[in-house]
Amino acid sequence: MTGATGPSGLPSHAAVLEGLRRVCFRQVVRYHHDPLFDALARMAFVAWVRQPVRLSQQPVSVRSQRVPTPVEVAGLTDTGRAAPDWLAGLEQSDQWFVIRARPYGMPHPSNAS
């Protein structure tokens, strides 16, 4: 993972993009993940949702005693679904090499009052 969180406690733009892409393409289990995903949850990009119970986990199945109970996994919120496209657009821009290391959510120095 690209520098999960910095001194501000906020992940960089690059880390947010990488984390959101990971949630899109791989299952991120709540209790087996990087600290970045806790930050993404605090930022309302992901929500922890319980996996649905599979047929093999229902009491009617003999296998249900051997299969672990469902766990919580990261699911993208509406904000989390929109952010990767916006960040991917930034990734293609000339400013990305500067923006990528900045903490996500911090104002750019030229925009600060």
Tab-separated table of N, CA and C in Angstrom:
chain	number	residue	atom	x	y	z
A	1	MET	N	0.847	-1.174	0.000
A	1	MET	CA	0.000	0.000	0.000
A	1	MET	C	0.888	1.231	0.000
A	2	THR	N	0.489	2.241	-0.711
A	2	THR	CA	1.281	3.459	-0.854
A	2	THR	C	1.063	4.376	0.332
A	3	GLY	N	1.906	4.347	1.319
A	3	GLY	CA	1.832	5.261	2.452
A	3	GLY	C	0.437	5.458	2.983
A	4	ALA	N	-0.058	4.514	3.740
A	4	ALA	CA	-1.446	4.531	4.184
A	4	ALA	C	-1.865	5.867	4.771
A	5	THR	N	-1.223	6.306	5.824
A	5	THR	CA	-1.587	7.593	6.404
A	5	THR	C	-0.331	8.358	6.761
A	6	GLY	N	-0.426	9.666	6.660
A	6	GLY	CA	0.708	10.520	6.982
A	6	GLY	C	0.578	11.079	8.380
A	7	PRO	N	1.390	12.092	8.719
A	7	PRO	CA	1.353	12.689	10.050
A	7	PRO	C	-0.011	13.284	10.388
A	8	SER	N	-0.752	13.722	9.375
A	8	SER	CA	-2.072	14.311	9.610
A	8	SER	C	-3.114	13.243	9.903
A	9	GLY	N	-2.756	11.980	9.707
A	9	GLY	CA	-3.715	10.897	9.886
A	9	GLY	C	-4.547	10.655	8.641
A	10	LEU	N	-4.325	11.472	7.617
A	10	LEU	CA	-5.055	11.327	6.363
A	10	LEU	C	-4.190	10.604	5.336
A	11	PRO	N	-4.785	9.728	4.546
A	11	PRO	CA	-4.013	9.061	3.498
A	11	PRO	C	-3.740	10.013	2.338
A	12	SER	N	-2.726	9.713	1.573
A	12	SER	CA	-2.407	10.524	0.397
A	12	SER	C	-3.431	10.248	-0.703
A	13	HIS	N	-3.452	11.130	-1.693
A	13	HIS	CA	-4.344	10.938	-2.836
A	13	HIS	C	-4.060	9.593	-3.513
A	14	ALA	N	-2.779	9.256	-3.667
A	14	ALA	CA	-2.401	7.996	-4.313
A	14	ALA	C	-2.873	6.798	-3.492
A	15	ALA	N	-2.759	6.882	-2.165
A	15	ALA	CA	-3.195	5.783	-1.305
A	15	ALA	C	-4.707	5.613	-1.368
A	16	VAL	N	-5.445	6.729	-1.413
A	16	VAL	CA	-6.906	6.651	-1.523
A	16	VAL	C	-7.282	5.971	-2.834
A	17	LEU	N	-6.665	6.392	-3.925
A	17	LEU	CA	-6.968	5.788	-5.225
A	17	LEU	C	-6.645	4.298	-5.227
A	18	GLU	N	-5.489	3.933	-4.709
A	18	GLU	CA	-5.089	2.525	-4.662
A	18	GLU	C	-6.041	1.711	-3.782
A	19	GLY	N	-6.419	2.271	-2.633
A	19	GLY	CA	-7.337	1.573	-1.734
A	19	GLY	C	-8.713	1.376	-2.344
A	20	LEU	N	-9.239	2.406	-2.999
A	20	LEU	CA	-10.553	2.289	-3.628
A	20	LEU	C	-10.524	1.287	-4.780
A	21	ARG	N	-9.441	1.281	-5.522
A	21	ARG	CA	-9.313	0.283	-6.595
A	21	ARG	C	-9.272	-1.126	-6.009
A	22	ARG	N	-8.590	-1.262	-4.889
A	22	ARG	CA	-8.499	-2.581	-4.247
A	22	ARG	C	-9.875	-3.060	-3.789
A	23	VAL	N	-10.681	-2.145	-3.230
A	23	VAL	CA	-12.034	-2.512	-2.802
A	23	VAL	C	-12.877	-2.915	-4.012
A	24	CYS	N	-12.673	-2.228	-5.135
A	24	CYS	CA	-13.434	-2.546	-6.352
A	24	CYS	C	-13.119	-3.942	-6.881
A	25	PHE	N	-11.867	-4.339	-6.813
A	25	PHE	CA	-11.445	-5.561	-7.485
A	25	PHE	C	-11.132	-6.735	-6.569
A	26	ARG	N	-11.009	-6.491	-5.269
A	26	ARG	CA	-10.698	-7.574	-4.337
A	26	ARG	C	-11.537	-7.404	-3.084
A	27	GLN	N	-11.772	-8.495	-2.408
A	27	GLN	CA	-12.528	-8.437	-1.170
A	27	GLN	C	-11.597	-7.995	-0.040
A	28	VAL	N	-11.997	-6.964	0.688
A	28	VAL	CA	-11.216	-6.470	1.823
A	28	VAL	C	-11.983	-6.828	3.090
A	29	VAL	N	-11.431	-7.728	3.879
A	29	VAL	CA	-12.079	-8.206	5.097
A	29	VAL	C	-11.765	-7.243	6.236
A	30	ARG	N	-12.766	-6.933	7.033
A	30	ARG	CA	-12.626	-5.916	8.074
A	30	ARG	C	-11.476	-6.181	9.039
A	31	TYR	N	-11.312	-7.397	9.486
A	31	TYR	CA	-10.306	-7.659	10.518
A	31	TYR	C	-8.963	-8.125	9.955
A	32	HIS	N	-8.810	-8.052	8.634
A	32	HIS	CA	-7.546	-8.432	7.995
A	32	HIS	C	-7.230	-7.404	6.916
A	33	HIS	N	-6.993	-6.180	7.321
A	33	HIS	CA	-6.768	-5.122	6.338
A	33	HIS	C	-5.745	-4.117	6.847
A	34	ASP	N	-5.324	-3.245	5.937
A	34	ASP	CA	-4.383	-2.175	6.277
A	34	ASP	C	-5.117	-1.038	6.988
A	35	PRO	N	-4.417	-0.208	7.766
A	35	PRO	CA	-5.043	0.948	8.422
A	35	PRO	C	-5.686	1.915	7.425
A	36	LEU	N	-5.239	1.876	6.181
A	36	LEU	CA	-5.827	2.743	5.159
A	36	LEU	C	-7.338	2.566	5.081
A	37	PHE	N	-7.820	1.341	5.221
A	37	PHE	CA	-9.248	1.093	5.057
A	37	PHE	C	-10.058	1.643	6.229
A	38	ASP	N	-9.445	1.744	7.412
A	38	ASP	CA	-10.112	2.437	8.518
A	38	ASP	C	-10.264	3.915	8.181
A	39	ALA	N	-9.223	4.497	7.583
A	39	ALA	CA	-9.285	5.904	7.171
A	39	ALA	C	-10.334	6.096	6.081
A	40	LEU	N	-10.405	5.184	5.124
A	40	LEU	CA	-11.419	5.284	4.068
A	40	LEU	C	-12.828	5.177	4.645
A	41	ALA	N	-12.996	4.362	5.672
A	41	ALA	CA	-14.305	4.254	6.328
A	41	ALA	C	-14.642	5.550	7.067
A	42	ARG	N	-13.657	6.149	7.747
A	42	ARG	CA	-13.897	7.434	8.432
A	42	ARG	C	-14.233	8.539	7.440
A	43	MET	N	-13.674	8.448	6.236
A	43	MET	CA	-13.914	9.451	5.202
A	43	MET	C	-15.190	9.150	4.409
A	44	ALA	N	-15.908	8.100	4.777
A	44	ALA	CA	-17.181	7.696	4.157
A	44	ALA	C	-17.022	7.218	2.715
A	45	PHE	N	-15.848	6.692	2.362
A	45	PHE	CA	-15.655	6.090	1.046
A	45	PHE	C	-16.077	4.624	1.054
A	46	VAL	N	-15.895	3.968	2.190
A	46	VAL	CA	-16.304	2.571	2.311
A	46	VAL	C	-17.149	2.405	3.566
A	47	ALA	N	-17.988	1.385	3.529
A	47	ALA	CA	-18.775	0.992	4.697
A	47	ALA	C	-18.537	-0.500	4.894
A	48	TRP	N	-18.488	-0.907	6.141
A	48	TRP	CA	-18.288	-2.325	6.430
A	48	TRP	C	-19.646	-3.001	6.396
A	49	VAL	N	-19.799	-3.974	5.506
A	49	VAL	CA	-21.069	-4.682	5.350
A	49	VAL	C	-20.844	-6.168	5.585
A	50	ARG	N	-21.839	-6.797	6.149
A	50	ARG	CA	-21.731	-8.226	6.440
A	50	ARG	C	-22.000	-9.022	5.165
A	51	GLN	N	-21.165	-10.008	4.931
A	51	GLN	CA	-21.386	-10.886	3.782
A	51	GLN	C	-22.692	-11.638	3.980
A	52	PRO	N	-23.429	-11.875	2.910
A	52	PRO	CA	-24.649	-12.679	3.059
A	52	PRO	C	-24.303	-14.121	3.440
A	53	VAL	N	-25.203	-14.751	4.156
A	53	VAL	CA	-24.999	-16.143	4.557
A	53	VAL	C	-25.150	-17.016	3.316
A	54	ARG	N	-24.156	-17.847	3.096
A	54	ARG	CA	-24.200	-18.765	1.958
A	54	ARG	C	-25.012	-20.006	2.330
A	55	LEU	N	-25.482	-20.708	1.327
A	55	LEU	CA	-26.267	-21.914	1.547
A	55	LEU	C	-25.498	-22.916	2.402
A	56	SER	N	-24.199	-23.010	2.191
A	56	SER	CA	-23.391	-23.970	2.949
A	56	SER	C	-23.274	-23.593	4.425
A	57	GLN	N	-23.641	-22.358	4.773
A	57	GLN	CA	-23.542	-21.919	6.165
A	57	GLN	C	-24.864	-22.041	6.913
A	58	GLN	N	-25.923	-22.368	6.216
A	58	GLN	CA	-27.214	-22.504	6.879
A	58	GLN	C	-27.251	-23.808	7.662
A	59	PRO	N	-28.010	-23.835	8.750
A	59	PRO	CA	-28.024	-25.009	9.628
A	59	PRO	C	-28.465	-26.306	8.947
A	60	VAL	N	-29.130	-26.207	7.795
A	60	VAL	CA	-29.610	-27.426	7.134
A	60	VAL	C	-28.481	-28.210	6.479
A	61	SER	N	-27.341	-27.578	6.291
A	61	SER	CA	-26.224	-28.220	5.603
A	61	SER	C	-25.298	-28.902	6.600
A	62	VAL	N	-24.816	-30.081	6.237
A	62	VAL	CA	-23.852	-30.801	7.070
A	62	VAL	C	-22.537	-30.025	7.112
A	63	ARG	N	-22.215	-29.352	6.002
A	63	ARG	CA	-20.963	-28.594	5.918
A	63	ARG	C	-20.986	-27.328	6.774
A	64	SER	N	-22.151	-26.897	7.214
A	64	SER	CA	-22.254	-25.612	7.914
A	64	SER	C	-21.423	-25.557	9.188
A	65	GLN	N	-21.160	-26.694	9.803
A	65	GLN	CA	-20.372	-26.697	11.030
A	65	GLN	C	-18.899	-26.422	10.752
A	66	ARG	N	-18.446	-26.669	9.538
A	66	ARG	CA	-17.041	-26.477	9.194
A	66	ARG	C	-16.765	-25.134	8.523
A	67	VAL	N	-17.791	-24.466	8.072
A	67	VAL	CA	-17.613	-23.208	7.346
A	67	VAL	C	-17.723	-22.050	8.333
A	68	PRO	N	-16.759	-21.126	8.336
A	68	PRO	CA	-16.814	-20.013	9.283
A	68	PRO	C	-18.016	-19.099	9.031
A	69	THR	N	-18.402	-18.400	10.058
A	69	THR	CA	-19.525	-17.468	9.941
A	69	THR	C	-19.145	-16.304	9.030
A	70	PRO	N	-20.134	-15.625	8.483
A	70	PRO	CA	-19.829	-14.501	7.592
A	70	PRO	C	-19.026	-13.416	8.307
A	71	VAL	N	-18.219	-12.731	7.526
A	71	VAL	CA	-17.409	-11.639	8.050
A	71	VAL	C	-17.829	-10.344	7.376
A	72	GLU	N	-17.384	-9.233	7.945
A	72	GLU	CA	-17.670	-7.938	7.342
A	72	GLU	C	-16.606	-7.622	6.299
A	73	VAL	N	-17.062	-7.102	5.176
A	73	VAL	CA	-16.166	-6.720	4.090
A	73	VAL	C	-16.438	-5.267	3.721
A	74	ALA	N	-15.453	-4.643	3.089
A	74	ALA	CA	-15.595	-3.248	2.667
A	74	ALA	C	-16.461	-3.183	1.421
A	75	GLY	N	-17.434	-2.290	1.467
A	75	GLY	CA	-18.271	-2.008	0.303
A	75	GLY	C	-18.200	-0.519	0.030
A	76	LEU	N	-18.176	-0.142	-1.227
A	76	LEU	CA	-18.087	1.276	-1.577
A	76	LEU	C	-19.412	1.983	-1.315
A	77	THR	N	-19.328	3.174	-0.762
A	77	THR	CA	-20.498	4.033	-0.616
A	77	THR	C	-20.681	4.790	-1.934
A	78	ASP	N	-21.722	5.630	-2.021
A	78	ASP	CA	-21.916	6.435	-3.233
A	78	ASP	C	-20.704	7.330	-3.478
A	79	THR	N	-20.190	7.926	-2.412
A	79	THR	CA	-18.994	8.770	-2.527
A	79	THR	C	-17.799	7.937	-2.976
A	80	GLY	N	-17.675	6.748	-2.420
A	80	GLY	CA	-16.573	5.858	-2.780
A	80	GLY	C	-16.640	5.371	-4.214
A	81	ARG	N	-17.855	5.258	-4.764
A	81	ARG	CA	-17.990	4.852	-6.167
A	81	ARG	C	-17.630	5.986	-7.119
A	82	ALA	N	-17.826	7.233	-6.694
A	82	ALA	CA	-17.535	8.386	-7.555
A	82	ALA	C	-16.054	8.776	-7.518
A	83	ALA	N	-15.416	8.604	-6.379
A	83	ALA	CA	-14.040	9.079	-6.192
A	83	ALA	C	-13.002	8.448	-7.123
A	84	PRO	N	-13.042	7.143	-7.413
A	84	PRO	CA	-11.990	6.584	-8.277
A	84	PRO	C	-11.934	7.230	-9.662
A	85	ASP	N	-13.090	7.551	-10.232
A	85	ASP	CA	-13.091	8.192	-11.553
A	85	ASP	C	-12.441	9.568	-11.483
A	86	TRP	N	-12.783	10.323	-10.435
A	86	TRP	CA	-12.220	11.666	-10.270
A	86	TRP	C	-10.706	11.575	-10.040
A	87	LEU	N	-10.297	10.669	-9.162
A	87	LEU	CA	-8.870	10.512	-8.881
A	87	LEU	C	-8.108	9.967	-10.090
A	88	ALA	N	-8.734	9.080	-10.856
A	88	ALA	CA	-8.082	8.563	-12.066
A	88	ALA	C	-7.884	9.687	-13.078
A	89	GLY	N	-8.831	10.624	-13.129
A	89	GLY	CA	-8.661	11.795	-13.991
A	89	GLY	C	-7.483	12.639	-13.541
A	90	LEU	N	-7.363	12.825	-12.226
A	90	LEU	CA	-6.217	13.562	-11.685
A	90	LEU	C	-4.908	12.824	-11.969
A	91	GLU	N	-4.968	11.495	-11.906
A	91	GLU	CA	-3.774	10.679	-12.130
A	91	GLU	C	-3.212	10.903	-13.540
A	92	GLN	N	-4.080	11.214	-14.474
A	92	GLN	CA	-3.653	11.452	-15.856
A	92	GLN	C	-3.166	12.881	-16.085
A	93	SER	N	-3.369	13.755	-15.096
A	93	SER	CA	-2.998	15.161	-15.268
A	93	SER	C	-1.506	15.382	-15.000
A	94	ASP	N	-1.034	16.533	-15.439
A	94	ASP	CA	0.371	16.898	-15.233
A	94	ASP	C	0.682	17.164	-13.760
A	95	GLN	N	-0.321	17.522	-12.977
A	95	GLN	CA	-0.109	17.858	-11.569
A	95	GLN	C	-0.065	16.630	-10.657
A	96	TRP	N	-0.341	15.443	-11.186
A	96	TRP	CA	-0.452	14.255	-10.338
A	96	TRP	C	0.808	13.997	-9.522
A	97	PHE	N	1.979	14.238	-10.088
A	97	PHE	CA	3.197	13.923	-9.339
A	97	PHE	C	3.309	14.781	-8.077
A	98	VAL	N	2.648	15.939	-8.033
A	98	VAL	CA	2.620	16.776	-6.831
A	98	VAL	C	1.439	16.383	-5.944
A	99	ILE	N	0.281	16.182	-6.559
A	99	ILE	CA	-0.957	15.897	-5.822
A	99	ILE	C	-0.905	14.534	-5.146
A	100	ARG	N	-0.293	13.552	-5.778
A	100	ARG	CA	-0.360	12.169	-5.301
A	100	ARG	C	0.133	11.997	-3.866
A	101	ALA	N	1.102	12.787	-3.437
A	101	ALA	CA	1.666	12.638	-2.093
A	101	ALA	C	0.946	13.493	-1.051
A	102	ARG	N	0.112	14.427	-1.493
A	102	ARG	CA	-0.592	15.304	-0.553
A	102	ARG	C	-1.677	14.531	0.188
A	103	PRO	N	-1.879	14.820	1.464
A	103	PRO	CA	-2.963	14.163	2.200
A	103	PRO	C	-4.313	14.481	1.564
A	104	TYR	N	-5.128	13.473	1.387
A	104	TYR	CA	-6.442	13.652	0.777
A	104	TYR	C	-7.328	14.454	1.728
A	105	GLY	N	-7.954	15.483	1.215
A	105	GLY	CA	-8.838	16.302	2.033
A	105	GLY	C	-8.185	17.557	2.567
A	106	MET	N	-6.880	17.681	2.422
A	106	MET	CA	-6.190	18.895	2.853
A	106	MET	C	-6.256	19.910	1.720
A	107	PRO	N	-6.512	21.181	2.028
A	107	PRO	CA	-6.560	22.183	0.965
A	107	PRO	C	-5.184	22.387	0.346
A	108	HIS	N	-5.187	22.675	-0.925
A	108	HIS	CA	-3.943	22.980	-1.631
A	108	HIS	C	-3.451	24.325	-1.120
A	109	PRO	N	-2.137	24.531	-0.931
A	109	PRO	CA	-1.624	25.792	-0.391
A	109	PRO	C	-2.119	27.020	-1.156
A	110	SER	N	-2.309	26.915	-2.457
A	110	SER	CA	-2.767	28.078	-3.224
A	110	SER	C	-4.240	28.378	-2.975
A	111	ASN	N	-5.006	27.406	-2.418
A	111	ASN	CA	-6.427	27.611	-2.141
A	111	ASN	C	-6.692	27.982	-0.693
A	112	ALA	N	-5.690	27.891	0.159
A	112	ALA	CA	-5.878	28.184	1.584
A	112	ALA	C	-6.061	29.685	1.784
A	113	SER	N	-6.923	30.039	2.707
A	113	SER	CA	-7.179	31.465	2.974
A	113	SER	C	-6.244	32.010	4.013
